[in-house]
PDB file of C-alpha atoms and ligand atoms in Angstrom:
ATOM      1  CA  UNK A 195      27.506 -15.518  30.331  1.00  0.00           C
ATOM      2  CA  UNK A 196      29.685 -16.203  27.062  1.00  0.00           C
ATOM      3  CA  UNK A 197      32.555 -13.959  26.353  1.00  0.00           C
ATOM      4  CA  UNK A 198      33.604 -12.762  23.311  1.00  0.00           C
ATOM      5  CA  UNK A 199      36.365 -10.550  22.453  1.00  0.00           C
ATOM      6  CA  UNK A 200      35.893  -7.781  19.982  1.00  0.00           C
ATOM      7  CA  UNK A 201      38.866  -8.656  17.851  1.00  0.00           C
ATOM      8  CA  UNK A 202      37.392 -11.957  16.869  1.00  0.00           C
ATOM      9  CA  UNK A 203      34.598  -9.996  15.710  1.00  0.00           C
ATOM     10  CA  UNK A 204      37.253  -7.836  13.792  1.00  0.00           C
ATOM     11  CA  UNK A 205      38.458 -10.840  12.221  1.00  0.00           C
ATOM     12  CA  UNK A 206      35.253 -12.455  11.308  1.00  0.00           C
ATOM     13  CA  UNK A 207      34.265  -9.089   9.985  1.00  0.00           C
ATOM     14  CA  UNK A 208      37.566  -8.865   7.864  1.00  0.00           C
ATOM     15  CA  UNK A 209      37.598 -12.274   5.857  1.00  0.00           C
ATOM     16  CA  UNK A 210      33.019 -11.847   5.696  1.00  0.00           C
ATOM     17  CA  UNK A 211      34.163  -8.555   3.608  1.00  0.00           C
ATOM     18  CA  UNK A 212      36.499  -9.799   1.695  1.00  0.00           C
ATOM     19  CA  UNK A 213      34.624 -13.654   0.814  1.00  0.00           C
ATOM     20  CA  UNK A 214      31.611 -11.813   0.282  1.00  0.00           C
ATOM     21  CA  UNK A 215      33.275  -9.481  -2.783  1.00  0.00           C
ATOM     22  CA  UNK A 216      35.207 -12.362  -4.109  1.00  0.00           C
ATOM     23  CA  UNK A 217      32.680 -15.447  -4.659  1.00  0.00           C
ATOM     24  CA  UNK A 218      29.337 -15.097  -4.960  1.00  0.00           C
ATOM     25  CA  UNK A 219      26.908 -17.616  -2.885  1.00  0.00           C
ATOM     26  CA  UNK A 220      26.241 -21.017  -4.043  1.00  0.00           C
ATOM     27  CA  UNK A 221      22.240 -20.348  -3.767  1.00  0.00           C
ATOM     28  CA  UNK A 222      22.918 -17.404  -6.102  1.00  0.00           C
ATOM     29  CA  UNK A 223      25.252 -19.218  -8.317  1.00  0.00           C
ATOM     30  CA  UNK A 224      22.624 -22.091  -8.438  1.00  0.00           C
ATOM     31  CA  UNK A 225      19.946 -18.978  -9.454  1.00  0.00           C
ATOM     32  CA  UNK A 226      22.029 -18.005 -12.410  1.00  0.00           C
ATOM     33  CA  UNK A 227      23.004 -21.629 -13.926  1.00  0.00           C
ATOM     34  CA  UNK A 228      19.047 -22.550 -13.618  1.00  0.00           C
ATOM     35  CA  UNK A 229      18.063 -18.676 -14.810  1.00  0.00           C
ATOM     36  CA  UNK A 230      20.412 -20.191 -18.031  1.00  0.00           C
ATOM     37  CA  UNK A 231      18.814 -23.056 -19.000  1.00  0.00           C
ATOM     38  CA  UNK A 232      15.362 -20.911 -19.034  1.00  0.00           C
ATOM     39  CA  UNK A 233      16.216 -17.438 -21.028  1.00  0.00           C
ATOM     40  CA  UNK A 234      14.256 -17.967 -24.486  1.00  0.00           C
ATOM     41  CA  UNK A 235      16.217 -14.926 -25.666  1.00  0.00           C
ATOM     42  CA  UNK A 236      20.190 -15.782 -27.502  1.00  0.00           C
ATOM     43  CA  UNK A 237      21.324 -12.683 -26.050  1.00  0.00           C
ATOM     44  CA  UNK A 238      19.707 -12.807 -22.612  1.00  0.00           C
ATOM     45  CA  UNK A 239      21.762 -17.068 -22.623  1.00  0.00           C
ATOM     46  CA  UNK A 240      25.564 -14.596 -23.699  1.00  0.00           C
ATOM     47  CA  UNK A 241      24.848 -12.025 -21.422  1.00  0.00           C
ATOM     48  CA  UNK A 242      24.271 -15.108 -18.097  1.00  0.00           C
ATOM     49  CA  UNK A 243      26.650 -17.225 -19.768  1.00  0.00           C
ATOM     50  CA  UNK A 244      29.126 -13.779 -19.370  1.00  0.00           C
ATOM     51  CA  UNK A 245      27.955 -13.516 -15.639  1.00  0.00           C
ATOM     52  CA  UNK A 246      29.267 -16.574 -14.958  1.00  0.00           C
ATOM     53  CA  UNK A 247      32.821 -16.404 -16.523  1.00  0.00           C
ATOM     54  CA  UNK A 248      32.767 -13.389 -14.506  1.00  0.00           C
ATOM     55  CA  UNK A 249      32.046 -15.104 -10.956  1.00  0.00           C
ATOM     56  CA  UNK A 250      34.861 -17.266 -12.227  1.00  0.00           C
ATOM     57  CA  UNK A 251      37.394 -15.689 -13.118  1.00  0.00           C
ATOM     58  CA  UNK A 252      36.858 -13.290 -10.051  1.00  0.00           C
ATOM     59  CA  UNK A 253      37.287 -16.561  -8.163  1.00  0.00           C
ATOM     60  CA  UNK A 254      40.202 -17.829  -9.748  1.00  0.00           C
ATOM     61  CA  UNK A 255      41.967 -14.290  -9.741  1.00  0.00           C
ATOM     62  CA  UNK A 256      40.683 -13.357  -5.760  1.00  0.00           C
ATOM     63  CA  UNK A 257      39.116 -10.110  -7.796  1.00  0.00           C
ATOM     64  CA  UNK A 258      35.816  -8.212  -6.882  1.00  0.00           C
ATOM     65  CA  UNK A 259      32.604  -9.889  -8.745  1.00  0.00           C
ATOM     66  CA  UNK A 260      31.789  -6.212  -9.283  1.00  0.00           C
ATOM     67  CA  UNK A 261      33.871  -2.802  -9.272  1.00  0.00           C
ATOM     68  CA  UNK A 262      31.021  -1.332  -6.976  1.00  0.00           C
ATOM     69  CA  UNK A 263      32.023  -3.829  -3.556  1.00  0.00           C
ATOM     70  CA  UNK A 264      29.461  -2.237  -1.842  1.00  0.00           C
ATOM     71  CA  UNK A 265      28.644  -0.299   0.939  1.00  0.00           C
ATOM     72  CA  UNK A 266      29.135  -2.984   4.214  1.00  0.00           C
ATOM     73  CA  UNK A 267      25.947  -3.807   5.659  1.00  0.00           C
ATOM     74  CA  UNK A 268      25.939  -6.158   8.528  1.00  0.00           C
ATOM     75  CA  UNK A 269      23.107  -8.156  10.482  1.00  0.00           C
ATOM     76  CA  UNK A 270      23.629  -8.983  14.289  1.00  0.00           C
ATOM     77  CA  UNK A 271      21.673 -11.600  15.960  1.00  0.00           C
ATOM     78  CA  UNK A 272      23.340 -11.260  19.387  1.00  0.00           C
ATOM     79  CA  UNK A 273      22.603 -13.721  22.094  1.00  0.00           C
ATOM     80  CA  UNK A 274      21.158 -11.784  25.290  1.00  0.00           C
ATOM     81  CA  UNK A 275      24.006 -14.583  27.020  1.00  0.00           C
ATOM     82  CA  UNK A 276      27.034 -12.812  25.235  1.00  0.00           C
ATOM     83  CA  UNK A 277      29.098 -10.082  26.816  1.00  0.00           C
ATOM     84  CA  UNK A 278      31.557  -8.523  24.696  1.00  0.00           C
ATOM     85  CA  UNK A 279      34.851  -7.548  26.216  1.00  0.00           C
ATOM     86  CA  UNK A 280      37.794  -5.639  24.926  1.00  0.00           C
ATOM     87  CA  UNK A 281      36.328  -2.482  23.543  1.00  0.00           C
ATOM     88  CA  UNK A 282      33.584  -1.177  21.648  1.00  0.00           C
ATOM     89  CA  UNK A 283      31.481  -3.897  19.481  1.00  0.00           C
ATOM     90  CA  UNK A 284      30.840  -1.095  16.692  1.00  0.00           C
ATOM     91  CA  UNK A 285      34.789   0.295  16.055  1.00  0.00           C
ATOM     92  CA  UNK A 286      35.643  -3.680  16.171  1.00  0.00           C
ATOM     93  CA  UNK A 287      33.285  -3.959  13.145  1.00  0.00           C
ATOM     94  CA  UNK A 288      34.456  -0.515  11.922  1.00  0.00           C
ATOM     95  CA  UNK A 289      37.999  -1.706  12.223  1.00  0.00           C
ATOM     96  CA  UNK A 290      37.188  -5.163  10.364  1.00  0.00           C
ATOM     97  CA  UNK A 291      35.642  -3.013   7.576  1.00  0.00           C
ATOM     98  CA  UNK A 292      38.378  -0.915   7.189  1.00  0.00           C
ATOM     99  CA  UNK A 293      40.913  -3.664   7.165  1.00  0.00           C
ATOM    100  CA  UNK A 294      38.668  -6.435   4.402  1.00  0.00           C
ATOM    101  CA  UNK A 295      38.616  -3.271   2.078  1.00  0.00           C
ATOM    102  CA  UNK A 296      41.994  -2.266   2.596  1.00  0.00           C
ATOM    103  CA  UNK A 297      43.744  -5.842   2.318  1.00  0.00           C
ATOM    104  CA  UNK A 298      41.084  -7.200  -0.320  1.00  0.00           C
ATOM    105  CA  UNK A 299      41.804  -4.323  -2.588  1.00  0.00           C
ATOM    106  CA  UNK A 300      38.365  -3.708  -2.382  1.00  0.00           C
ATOM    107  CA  UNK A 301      36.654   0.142  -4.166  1.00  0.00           C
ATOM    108  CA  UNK A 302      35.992   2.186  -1.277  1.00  0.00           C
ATOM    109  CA  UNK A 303      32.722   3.826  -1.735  1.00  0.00           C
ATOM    110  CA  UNK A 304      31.918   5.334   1.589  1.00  0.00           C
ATOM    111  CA  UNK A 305      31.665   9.169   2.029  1.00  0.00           C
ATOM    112  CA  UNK A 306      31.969  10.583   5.306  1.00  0.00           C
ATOM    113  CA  UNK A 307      29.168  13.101   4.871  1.00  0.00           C
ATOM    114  CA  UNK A 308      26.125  13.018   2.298  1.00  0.00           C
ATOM    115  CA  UNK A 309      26.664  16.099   0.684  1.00  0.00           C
ATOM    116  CA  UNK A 310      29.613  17.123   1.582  1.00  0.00           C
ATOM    117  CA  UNK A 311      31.069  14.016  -0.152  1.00  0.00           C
ATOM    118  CA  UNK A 312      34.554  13.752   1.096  1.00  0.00           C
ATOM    119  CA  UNK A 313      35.859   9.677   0.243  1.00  0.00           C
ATOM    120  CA  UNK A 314      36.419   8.195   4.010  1.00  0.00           C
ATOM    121  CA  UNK A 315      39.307   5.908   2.360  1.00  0.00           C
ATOM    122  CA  UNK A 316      38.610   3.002   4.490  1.00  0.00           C
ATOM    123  CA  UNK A 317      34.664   2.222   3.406  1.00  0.00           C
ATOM    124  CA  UNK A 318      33.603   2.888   7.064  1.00  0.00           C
ATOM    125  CA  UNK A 319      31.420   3.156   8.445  1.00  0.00           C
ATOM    126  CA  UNK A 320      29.401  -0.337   7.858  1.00  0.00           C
ATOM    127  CA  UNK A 321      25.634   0.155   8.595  1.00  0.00           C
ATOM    128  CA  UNK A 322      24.852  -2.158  10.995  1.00  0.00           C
ATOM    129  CA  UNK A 323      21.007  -3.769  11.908  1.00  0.00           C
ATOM    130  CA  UNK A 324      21.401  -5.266  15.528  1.00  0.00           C
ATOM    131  CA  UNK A 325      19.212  -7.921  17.098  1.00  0.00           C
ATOM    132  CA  UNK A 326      19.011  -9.289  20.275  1.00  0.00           C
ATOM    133  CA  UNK A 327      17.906 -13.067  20.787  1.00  0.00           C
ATOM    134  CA  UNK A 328      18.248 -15.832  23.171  1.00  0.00           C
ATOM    135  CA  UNK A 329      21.469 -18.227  23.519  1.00  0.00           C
ATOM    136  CA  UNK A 330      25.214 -17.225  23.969  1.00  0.00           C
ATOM    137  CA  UNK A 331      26.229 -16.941  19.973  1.00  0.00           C
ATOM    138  CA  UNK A 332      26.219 -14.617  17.593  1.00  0.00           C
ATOM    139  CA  UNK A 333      24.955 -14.444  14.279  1.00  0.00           C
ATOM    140  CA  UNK A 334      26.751 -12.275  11.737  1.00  0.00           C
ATOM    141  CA  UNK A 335      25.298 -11.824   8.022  1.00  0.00           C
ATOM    142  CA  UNK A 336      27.523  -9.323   5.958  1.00  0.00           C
ATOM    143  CA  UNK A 337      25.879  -8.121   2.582  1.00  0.00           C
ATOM    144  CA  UNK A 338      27.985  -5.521   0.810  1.00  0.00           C
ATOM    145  CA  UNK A 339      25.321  -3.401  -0.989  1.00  0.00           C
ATOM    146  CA  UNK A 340      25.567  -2.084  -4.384  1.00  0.00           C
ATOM    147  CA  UNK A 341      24.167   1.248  -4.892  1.00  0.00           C
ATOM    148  CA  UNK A 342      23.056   1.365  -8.903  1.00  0.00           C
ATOM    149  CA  UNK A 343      20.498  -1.243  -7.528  1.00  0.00           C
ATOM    150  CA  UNK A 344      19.890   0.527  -4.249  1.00  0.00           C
ATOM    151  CA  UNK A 345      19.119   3.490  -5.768  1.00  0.00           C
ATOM    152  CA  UNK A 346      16.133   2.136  -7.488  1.00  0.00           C
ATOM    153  CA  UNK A 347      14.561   0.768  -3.775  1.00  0.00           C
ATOM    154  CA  UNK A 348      11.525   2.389  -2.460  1.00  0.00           C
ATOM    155  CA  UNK A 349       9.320   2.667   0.140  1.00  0.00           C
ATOM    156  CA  UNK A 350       5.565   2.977  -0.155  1.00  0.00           C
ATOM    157  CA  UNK A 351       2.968   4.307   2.669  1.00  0.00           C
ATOM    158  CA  UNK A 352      -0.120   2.575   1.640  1.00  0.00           C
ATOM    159  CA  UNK A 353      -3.689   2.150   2.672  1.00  0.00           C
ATOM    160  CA  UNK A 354      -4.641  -0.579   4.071  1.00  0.00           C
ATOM    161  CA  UNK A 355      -7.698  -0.485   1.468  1.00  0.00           C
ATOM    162  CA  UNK A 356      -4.870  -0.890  -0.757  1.00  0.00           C
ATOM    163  CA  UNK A 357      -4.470  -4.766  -0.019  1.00  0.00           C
ATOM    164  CA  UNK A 358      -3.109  -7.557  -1.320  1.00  0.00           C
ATOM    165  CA  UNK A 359      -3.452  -6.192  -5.181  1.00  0.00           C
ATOM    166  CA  UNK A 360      -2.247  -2.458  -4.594  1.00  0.00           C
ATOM    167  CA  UNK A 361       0.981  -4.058  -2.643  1.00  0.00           C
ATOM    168  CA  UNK A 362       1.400  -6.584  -6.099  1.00  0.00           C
ATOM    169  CA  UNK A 363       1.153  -3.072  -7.749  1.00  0.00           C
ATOM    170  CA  UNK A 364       3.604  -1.668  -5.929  1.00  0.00           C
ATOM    171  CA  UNK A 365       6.702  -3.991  -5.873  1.00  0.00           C
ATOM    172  CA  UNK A 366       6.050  -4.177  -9.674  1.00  0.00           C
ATOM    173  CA  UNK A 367       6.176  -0.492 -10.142  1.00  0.00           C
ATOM    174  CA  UNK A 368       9.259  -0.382  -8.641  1.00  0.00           C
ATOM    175  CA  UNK A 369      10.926  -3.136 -10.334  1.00  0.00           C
ATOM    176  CA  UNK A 370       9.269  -1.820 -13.997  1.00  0.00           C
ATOM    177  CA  UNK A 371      10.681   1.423 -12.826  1.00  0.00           C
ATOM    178  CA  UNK A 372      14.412   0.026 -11.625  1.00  0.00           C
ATOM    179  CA  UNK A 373      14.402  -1.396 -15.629  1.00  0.00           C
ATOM    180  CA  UNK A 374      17.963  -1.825 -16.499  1.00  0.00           C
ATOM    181  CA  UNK A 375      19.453   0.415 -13.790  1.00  0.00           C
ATOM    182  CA  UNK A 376      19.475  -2.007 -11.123  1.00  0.00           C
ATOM    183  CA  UNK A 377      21.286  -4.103 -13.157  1.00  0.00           C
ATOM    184  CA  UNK A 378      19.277  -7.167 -13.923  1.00  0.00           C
ATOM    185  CA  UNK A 379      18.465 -10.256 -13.345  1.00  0.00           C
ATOM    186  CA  UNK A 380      17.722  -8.927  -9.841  1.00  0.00           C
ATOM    187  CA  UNK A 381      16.994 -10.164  -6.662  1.00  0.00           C
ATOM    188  CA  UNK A 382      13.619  -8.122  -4.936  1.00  0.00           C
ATOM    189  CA  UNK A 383      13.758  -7.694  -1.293  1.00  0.00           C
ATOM    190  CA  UNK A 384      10.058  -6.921  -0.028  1.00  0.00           C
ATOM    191  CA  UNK A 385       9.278  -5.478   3.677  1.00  0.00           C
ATOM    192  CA  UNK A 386       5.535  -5.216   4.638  1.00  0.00           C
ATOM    193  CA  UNK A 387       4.371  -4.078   7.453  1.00  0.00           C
ATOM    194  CA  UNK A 388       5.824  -2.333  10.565  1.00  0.00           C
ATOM    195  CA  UNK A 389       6.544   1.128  10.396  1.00  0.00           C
ATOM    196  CA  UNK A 390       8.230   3.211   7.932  1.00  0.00           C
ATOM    197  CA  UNK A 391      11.955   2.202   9.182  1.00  0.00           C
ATOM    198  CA  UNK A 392      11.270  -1.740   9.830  1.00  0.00           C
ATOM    199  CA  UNK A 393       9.749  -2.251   6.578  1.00  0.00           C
ATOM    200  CA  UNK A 394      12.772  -0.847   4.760  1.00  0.00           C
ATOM    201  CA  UNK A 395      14.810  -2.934   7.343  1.00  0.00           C
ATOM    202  CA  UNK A 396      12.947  -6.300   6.542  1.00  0.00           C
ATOM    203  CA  UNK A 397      13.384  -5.897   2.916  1.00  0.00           C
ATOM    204  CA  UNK A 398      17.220  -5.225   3.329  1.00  0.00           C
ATOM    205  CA  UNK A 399      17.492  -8.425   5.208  1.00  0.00           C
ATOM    206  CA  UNK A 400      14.820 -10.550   2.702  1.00  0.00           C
ATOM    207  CA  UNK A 401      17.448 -10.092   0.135  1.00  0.00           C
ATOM    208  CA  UNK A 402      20.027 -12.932   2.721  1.00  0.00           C
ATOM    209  CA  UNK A 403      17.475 -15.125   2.683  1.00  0.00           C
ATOM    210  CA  UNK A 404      18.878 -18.332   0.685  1.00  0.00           C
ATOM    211  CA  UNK A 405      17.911 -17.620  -2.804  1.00  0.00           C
ATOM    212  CA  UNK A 406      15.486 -20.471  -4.239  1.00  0.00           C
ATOM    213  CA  UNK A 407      13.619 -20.796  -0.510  1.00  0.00           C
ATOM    214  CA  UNK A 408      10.345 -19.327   0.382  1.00  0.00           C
ATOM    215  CA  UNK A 409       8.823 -17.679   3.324  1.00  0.00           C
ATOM    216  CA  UNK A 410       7.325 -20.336   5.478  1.00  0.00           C
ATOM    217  CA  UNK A 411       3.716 -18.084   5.421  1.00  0.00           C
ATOM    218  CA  UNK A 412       1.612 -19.951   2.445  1.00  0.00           C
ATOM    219  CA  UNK A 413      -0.199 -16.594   1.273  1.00  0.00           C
ATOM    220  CA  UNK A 414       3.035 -14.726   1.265  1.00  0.00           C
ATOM    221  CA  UNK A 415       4.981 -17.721  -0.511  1.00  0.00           C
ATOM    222  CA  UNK A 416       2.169 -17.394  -3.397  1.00  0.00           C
ATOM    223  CA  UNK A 417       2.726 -13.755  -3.662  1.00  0.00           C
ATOM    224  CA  UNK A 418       6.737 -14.224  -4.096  1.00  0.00           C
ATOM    225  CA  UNK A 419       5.996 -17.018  -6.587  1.00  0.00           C
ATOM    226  CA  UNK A 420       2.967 -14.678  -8.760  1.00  0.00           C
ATOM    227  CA  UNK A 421       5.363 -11.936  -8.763  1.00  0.00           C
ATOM    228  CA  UNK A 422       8.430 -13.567  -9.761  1.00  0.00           C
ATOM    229  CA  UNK A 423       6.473 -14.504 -12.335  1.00  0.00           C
ATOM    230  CA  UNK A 424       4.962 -11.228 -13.028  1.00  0.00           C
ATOM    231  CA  UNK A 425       8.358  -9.459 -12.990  1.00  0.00           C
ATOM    232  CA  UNK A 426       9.410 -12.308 -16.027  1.00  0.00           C
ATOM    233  CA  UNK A 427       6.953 -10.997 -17.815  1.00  0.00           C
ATOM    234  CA  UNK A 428       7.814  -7.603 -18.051  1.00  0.00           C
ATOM    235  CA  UNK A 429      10.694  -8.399 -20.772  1.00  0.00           C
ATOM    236  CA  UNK A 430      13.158  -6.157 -19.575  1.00  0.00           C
ATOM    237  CA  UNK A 431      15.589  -9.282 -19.230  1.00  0.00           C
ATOM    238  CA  UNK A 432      19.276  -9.546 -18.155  1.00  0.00           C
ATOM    239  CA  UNK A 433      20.950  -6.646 -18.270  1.00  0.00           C
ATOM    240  CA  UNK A 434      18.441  -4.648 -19.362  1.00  0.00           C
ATOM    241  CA  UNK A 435      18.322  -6.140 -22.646  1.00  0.00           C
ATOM    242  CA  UNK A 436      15.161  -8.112 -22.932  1.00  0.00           C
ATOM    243  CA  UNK A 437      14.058 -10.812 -22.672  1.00  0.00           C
ATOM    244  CA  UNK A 438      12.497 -14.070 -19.759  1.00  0.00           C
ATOM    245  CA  UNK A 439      14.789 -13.529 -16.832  1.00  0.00           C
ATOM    246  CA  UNK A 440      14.706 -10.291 -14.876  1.00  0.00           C
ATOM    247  CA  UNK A 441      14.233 -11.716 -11.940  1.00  0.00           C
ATOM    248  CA  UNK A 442      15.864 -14.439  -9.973  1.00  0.00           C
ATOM    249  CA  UNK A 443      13.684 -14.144  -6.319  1.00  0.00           C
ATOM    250  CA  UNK A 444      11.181 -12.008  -5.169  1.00  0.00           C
ATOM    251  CA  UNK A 445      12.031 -12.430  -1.087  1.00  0.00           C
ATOM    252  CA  UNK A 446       9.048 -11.000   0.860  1.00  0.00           C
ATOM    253  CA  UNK A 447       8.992 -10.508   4.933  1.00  0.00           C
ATOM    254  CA  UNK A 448       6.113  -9.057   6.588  1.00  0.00           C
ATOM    255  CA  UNK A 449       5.357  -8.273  10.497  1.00  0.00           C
ATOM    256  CA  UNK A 450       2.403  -6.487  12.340  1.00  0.00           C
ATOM    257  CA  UNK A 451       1.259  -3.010  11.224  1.00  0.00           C
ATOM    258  CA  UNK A 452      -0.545  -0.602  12.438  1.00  0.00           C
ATOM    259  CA  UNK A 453      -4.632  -0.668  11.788  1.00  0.00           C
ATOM    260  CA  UNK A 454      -3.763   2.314   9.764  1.00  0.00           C
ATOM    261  CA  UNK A 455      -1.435   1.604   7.686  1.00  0.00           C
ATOM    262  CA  UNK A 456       0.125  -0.693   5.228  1.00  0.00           C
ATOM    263  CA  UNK A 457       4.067  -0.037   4.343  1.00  0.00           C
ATOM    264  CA  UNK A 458       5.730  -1.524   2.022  1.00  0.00           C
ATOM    265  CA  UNK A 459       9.248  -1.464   1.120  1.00  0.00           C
ATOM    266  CA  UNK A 460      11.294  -2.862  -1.770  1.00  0.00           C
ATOM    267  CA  UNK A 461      14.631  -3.174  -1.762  1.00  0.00           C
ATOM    268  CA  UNK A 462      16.324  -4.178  -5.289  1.00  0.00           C
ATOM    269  CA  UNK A 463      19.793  -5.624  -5.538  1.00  0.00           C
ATOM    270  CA  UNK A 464      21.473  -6.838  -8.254  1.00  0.00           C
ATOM    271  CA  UNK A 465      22.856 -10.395  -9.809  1.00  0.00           C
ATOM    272  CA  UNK A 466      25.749  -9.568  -7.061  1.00  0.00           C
ATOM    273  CA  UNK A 467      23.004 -10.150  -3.943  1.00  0.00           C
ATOM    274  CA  UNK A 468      26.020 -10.484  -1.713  1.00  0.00           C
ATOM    275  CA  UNK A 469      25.480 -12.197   1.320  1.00  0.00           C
ATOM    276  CA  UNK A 470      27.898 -14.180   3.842  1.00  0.00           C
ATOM    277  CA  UNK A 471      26.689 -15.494   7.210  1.00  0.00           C
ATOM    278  CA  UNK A 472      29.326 -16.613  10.247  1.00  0.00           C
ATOM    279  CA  UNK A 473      28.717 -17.863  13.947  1.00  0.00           C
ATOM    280  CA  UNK A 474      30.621 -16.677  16.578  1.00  0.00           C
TER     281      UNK A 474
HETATM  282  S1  SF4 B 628      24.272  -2.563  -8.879  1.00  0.00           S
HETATM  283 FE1  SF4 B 628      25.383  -4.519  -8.602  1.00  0.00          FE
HETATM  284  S2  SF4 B 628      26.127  -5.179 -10.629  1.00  0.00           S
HETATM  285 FE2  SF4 B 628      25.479  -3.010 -10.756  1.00  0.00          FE
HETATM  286  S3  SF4 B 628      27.382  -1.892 -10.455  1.00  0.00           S
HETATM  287 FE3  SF4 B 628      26.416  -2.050  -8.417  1.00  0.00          FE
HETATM  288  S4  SF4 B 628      27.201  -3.966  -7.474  1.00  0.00           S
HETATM  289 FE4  SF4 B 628      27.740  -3.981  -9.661  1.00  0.00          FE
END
C-alpha cells in the first residue's frame, strides 16, 4: 500500500489550476497553428492569427487565456494500492481549488447554490469524476470548463433504430445549434453509450484526450474524422464568423448500452479546451 498525503494533492491541484488557465496545451496549440494554414477565409486567418497572440501574450504576462477560467473539473484515476492519509481527499482538492484561483488571480465563477446564486469567492467546489484502477499512482487531469461553450452541450436519448446516421445527426445538430455561442473553432466531446449520466461523463473526459489523436476503435475513428469534416462544412467558422474551421476535433468515446437504448452526449468546449494531466 502507497501513501499519499492529501496536501500533495493540494499542491498538485494548486499549480494544475493555475498552468491550466495560463498556457494552453501544446496538442491544442499545434490544432490552431495547423487550423491557420487551412482557413480559406482572410478573416477566419486574423481572427486564429489573434488567438494566438492571445495564448502568447497570456504566457508571457502569467494572465488567463480567457476571462471565463472555468469551472474546475478534475479526473481521478486512483490506484486501488493508494491510501490517502491526512484528511479528506475531496477538501484537499477543494482547498487546492480555492488556493490556484485565489493566488493565480483567476475569475471565480462558482455559485454556491443554482438559483440562489450567491458567488462562493473561492471557485469551489471543483466537480470531480473519480476512478478506481490498478497500481499505487494516481492520475490527475484538471480541465477548467468554460460555460458559454458548456451551455450549448446536450444529451440525446435515442433509439437504437436511430444508429449510426441518427447519432451523425445528432452531434451535428448540436454543434449547428452551438453556432457562434460556443465560441468557435471548437473542440466536440462525444459520449455514446452507457446510461444517461456516463454518456455525459465520457464526453466531458473525450474533450482531454490529446487533440490530433483518434480513438483506437476503427468505426468510431471514421465517424470523428466524417464529422470533423462535416462540422467544416457548415461555414460557421472561427468565431462565429464564417468560414473552413469550426472545428478542431471531434473526440468520440463509447461503452456498452443497454439493448434499449442509445445515449448520446455532446459536450462542446471552446478554442480554450483546457486540459492538464499530473502523476502522483
Ligand atoms: S466559452 Fe471558452 S472562449 Fe468562450 S468565454 Fe468561455 S472559456 Fe472563454
Amino acid at each position: 500500500m502507497r501513501e499519499i498525503n492529501v496536501q500533495d494533492v493540494t499542491e498538485v491541484v494548486k499549480q494544475m489550476c493555475i498552468d491550466a488557465n495560463y498556457h494552453l496545451s501544446n496538442d491544442m496549440k499545434m490544432a490552431i497553428s495547423n487550423a491557420e494554414q487551412e482557413e480559406e477565409s482572410p478573416l477566419g486567418r486574423q481572427i486564429f492569427s489573434q488567438l494566438k497572440e492571445n495564448l502568447q501574450i497570456a504566457e508571457e504576462d502569467m494572465i488567463p487565456i480567457c476571462q471565463d477560467t472555468g469551472m474546475a473539473v478534475f479526473f481521478f484515476k486512483v490506484g486501488q494500492d493508494v491510501h490517502f492519509t491526512g484528511g479528506s481527499l475531496a477538501d484537499a482538492i477543494n482547498e487546492g481549488v480555492r488556493q490556484g484561483y485565489t493566488e493565480g488571480y483567476l475569475r471565480k465563477s462558482v455559485v454556491k447554490d443554482p438559483l440562489i446564486r450567491t458567488n462562493t469567492g473561492d471557485n469551489t467546489p471543483a466537480v470531480v469524476h473519480y476512478d478506481i484502477v490498478p497500481g499505487d499512482k494516481v492520475e490527475i487531469t484538471c480541465a477548467p470548463k468554460g460555460f458559454g461553450s458548456e451551455n450549448m452541450s446536450r444529451v440525446f436519448m435515442l433509439k437504437p433504430a436511430d444508429g449510426e446516421e441518427g447519432v451523425k445527426n445528432a452531434i451535428l445538430q448540436a454543434v449547428k445549434d452551438a453556432g457562434p455561442n460556443a465560441c468557435p473553432p471548437m473542440v466536440v466531446g462525444v459520449g455514446i453509450g452507457g446510461t444517461f449520466e456516463k454518456c455525459a461523463e465520457m464526453a466531458k473526459e473525450a474533450l482531454t484526450r490529446e487533440t490530433g489523436t483518434h480513438s483506437p476503435i476503427q468505426y468510431v475513428k471514421d465517424m470523428e474524422e466524417e464529422l470533423l469534416e462535416k462540422i467544416n462544412a457548415t461555414g460557421i467558422g472561427p468565431a462565429g464568423l464564417g468560414g473552413r474551421i469550426t472545428a478542431l476535433a471531434v473526440n468520440i468515446n463509447t461503452y456498452p448500452t443497454h439493448i434499449a437504448g442509445l445515449p448520446v452526449a455532446v459536450n462542446i468546449c471552446c478554442h480554450v479546451n483546457r486540459h492538464v494531466k499530473r502523476i502522483l
